Amino acid sequence: MRLDVVSLAPEAFAPLQGLGVIGRAFAAGRAELHVHNPRDFATDRYRKVDDEPYGGGAGMVLKPEPVYAAVEAIPVLPRRRVLLMSPQGTPLEQADLRRWATDYDQLVFLCGHYEGFDERIRALADEEVSIGDFVLTGGELPAMTIINGVVRLLPGTVGTEACLEEESHSALLLEHPHYTRPADFRGMTVPDVLRSGDHGAIARWRSQQQQQRTQQRRPDLYDRWQAQQQQQ
């Protein structure tokens, strides 16, 4: 998979190249990361990428010309998706990460900065994505979050496909509790069923724990899961 990022802070993405299994995926060629700075495409002598907003107001707005030029300089693969990082976007879900990792060979990330970006930049994007109801100084952290989530889903990045299928949010429910040795740690013991060797009982316990934990911690997800079960 080819990952292209349009950002005024290209240095922010360097740590991804050495980040555990994500870094190893880049080293193995499962994904490649390219960062493009709009400032390199500015045409004036000061390499200006922002300006005051029409109508007045606080802050500076990212200009459309250098962003368009940066995007238009990126090679286009047949299966490409352009994602705009924005607090006004659709909330990110695990299903989105799976869809992008499966359906596309190239993802382009547009990272805003300053007070915001010229509204015409939205026309470049296929989707606007938000990682939560809050505002950051730029779109770099959201883009890195998505890159991490997508790359770990690529074949060969993690140990087994089962690990990905059983984790939280893969099927709306949160993941069940995990335990390892010792069986008794400071009075906190491993449930007997996990030490029973009865795989059927273990599977039932884990399913019950998933439902219980989701109902307690994320009732919104639990309601969606129940509705899904009824439809099926």
mmCIF file of C-alpha atoms in Angstrom, residues 4 6 62 67 71 81-92 100 107-113 116-131 138-140 142-143 146:
data_model
loop_
_atom_site.group_PDB
_atom_site.id
_atom_site.type_symbol
_atom_site.label_atom_id
_atom_site.label_comp_id
_atom_site.label_asym_id
_atom_site.label_seq_id
_atom_site.Cartn_x
_atom_site.Cartn_y
_atom_site.Cartn_z
ATOM 1 C CA ASP A 4 0.865 9.852 0.817
ATOM 2 C CA VAL A 6 0.216 16.325 2.605
ATOM 3 C CA LEU A 62 -4.387 27.426 4.775
ATOM 4 C CA VAL A 67 -2.277 22.159 -1.291
ATOM 5 C CA VAL A 71 -1.844 16.731 -4.301
ATOM 6 C CA ARG A 81 -8.796 7.262 -1.596
ATOM 7 C CA VAL A 82 -8.174 10.839 -0.432
ATOM 8 C CA LEU A 83 -8.911 11.468 3.258
ATOM 9 C CA LEU A 84 -9.201 14.929 4.778
ATOM 10 C CA MET A 85 -8.436 15.117 8.493
ATOM 11 C CA SER A 86 -11.120 17.330 10.006
ATOM 12 C CA PRO A 87 -13.002 17.653 13.331
ATOM 13 C CA GLN A 88 -16.094 18.099 11.141
ATOM 14 C CA GLY A 89 -15.585 14.686 9.516
ATOM 15 C CA THR A 90 -17.265 11.350 10.073
ATOM 16 C CA PRO A 91 -16.104 9.715 13.333
ATOM 17 C CA LEU A 92 -13.459 7.068 12.705
ATOM 18 C CA TRP A 100 -9.346 1.257 3.541
ATOM 19 C CA LEU A 107 -4.400 6.508 0.710
ATOM 20 C CA VAL A 108 -3.749 10.249 0.536
ATOM 21 C CA PHE A 109 -4.031 12.205 3.786
ATOM 22 C CA LEU A 110 -4.699 15.955 3.817
ATOM 23 C CA CYS A 111 -3.614 17.560 7.087
ATOM 24 C CA GLY A 112 -4.955 20.986 7.948
ATOM 25 C CA HIS A 113 -3.091 23.525 10.036
ATOM 26 C CA GLY A 116 -8.358 26.012 9.364
ATOM 27 C CA PHE A 117 -8.187 25.485 5.640
ATOM 28 C CA ASP A 118 -9.770 27.184 2.664
ATOM 29 C CA GLU A 119 -13.155 25.580 2.053
ATOM 30 C CA ARG A 120 -12.204 24.731 -1.529
ATOM 31 C CA ILE A 121 -9.644 22.223 -0.265
ATOM 32 C CA ARG A 122 -12.554 19.978 0.708
ATOM 33 C CA ALA A 123 -13.172 19.333 -2.985
ATOM 34 C CA LEU A 124 -9.949 17.293 -3.125
ATOM 35 C CA ALA A 125 -11.180 14.712 -0.617
ATOM 36 C CA ASP A 126 -13.258 11.584 -1.023
ATOM 37 C CA GLU A 127 -13.949 11.475 2.712
ATOM 38 C CA GLU A 128 -13.583 13.719 5.741
ATOM 39 C CA VAL A 129 -12.528 11.873 8.892
ATOM 40 C CA SER A 130 -12.527 12.848 12.559
ATOM 41 C CA ILE A 131 -10.905 10.931 15.411
ATOM 42 C CA GLY A 138 -3.162 20.059 12.891
ATOM 43 C CA GLY A 139 -4.185 16.853 11.159
ATOM 44 C CA GLU A 140 -0.872 15.053 11.682
ATOM 45 C CA PRO A 142 -5.165 11.916 13.243
ATOM 46 C CA ALA A 143 -3.360 10.897 10.044
ATOM 47 C CA ILE A 146 -5.211 6.066 10.720
#
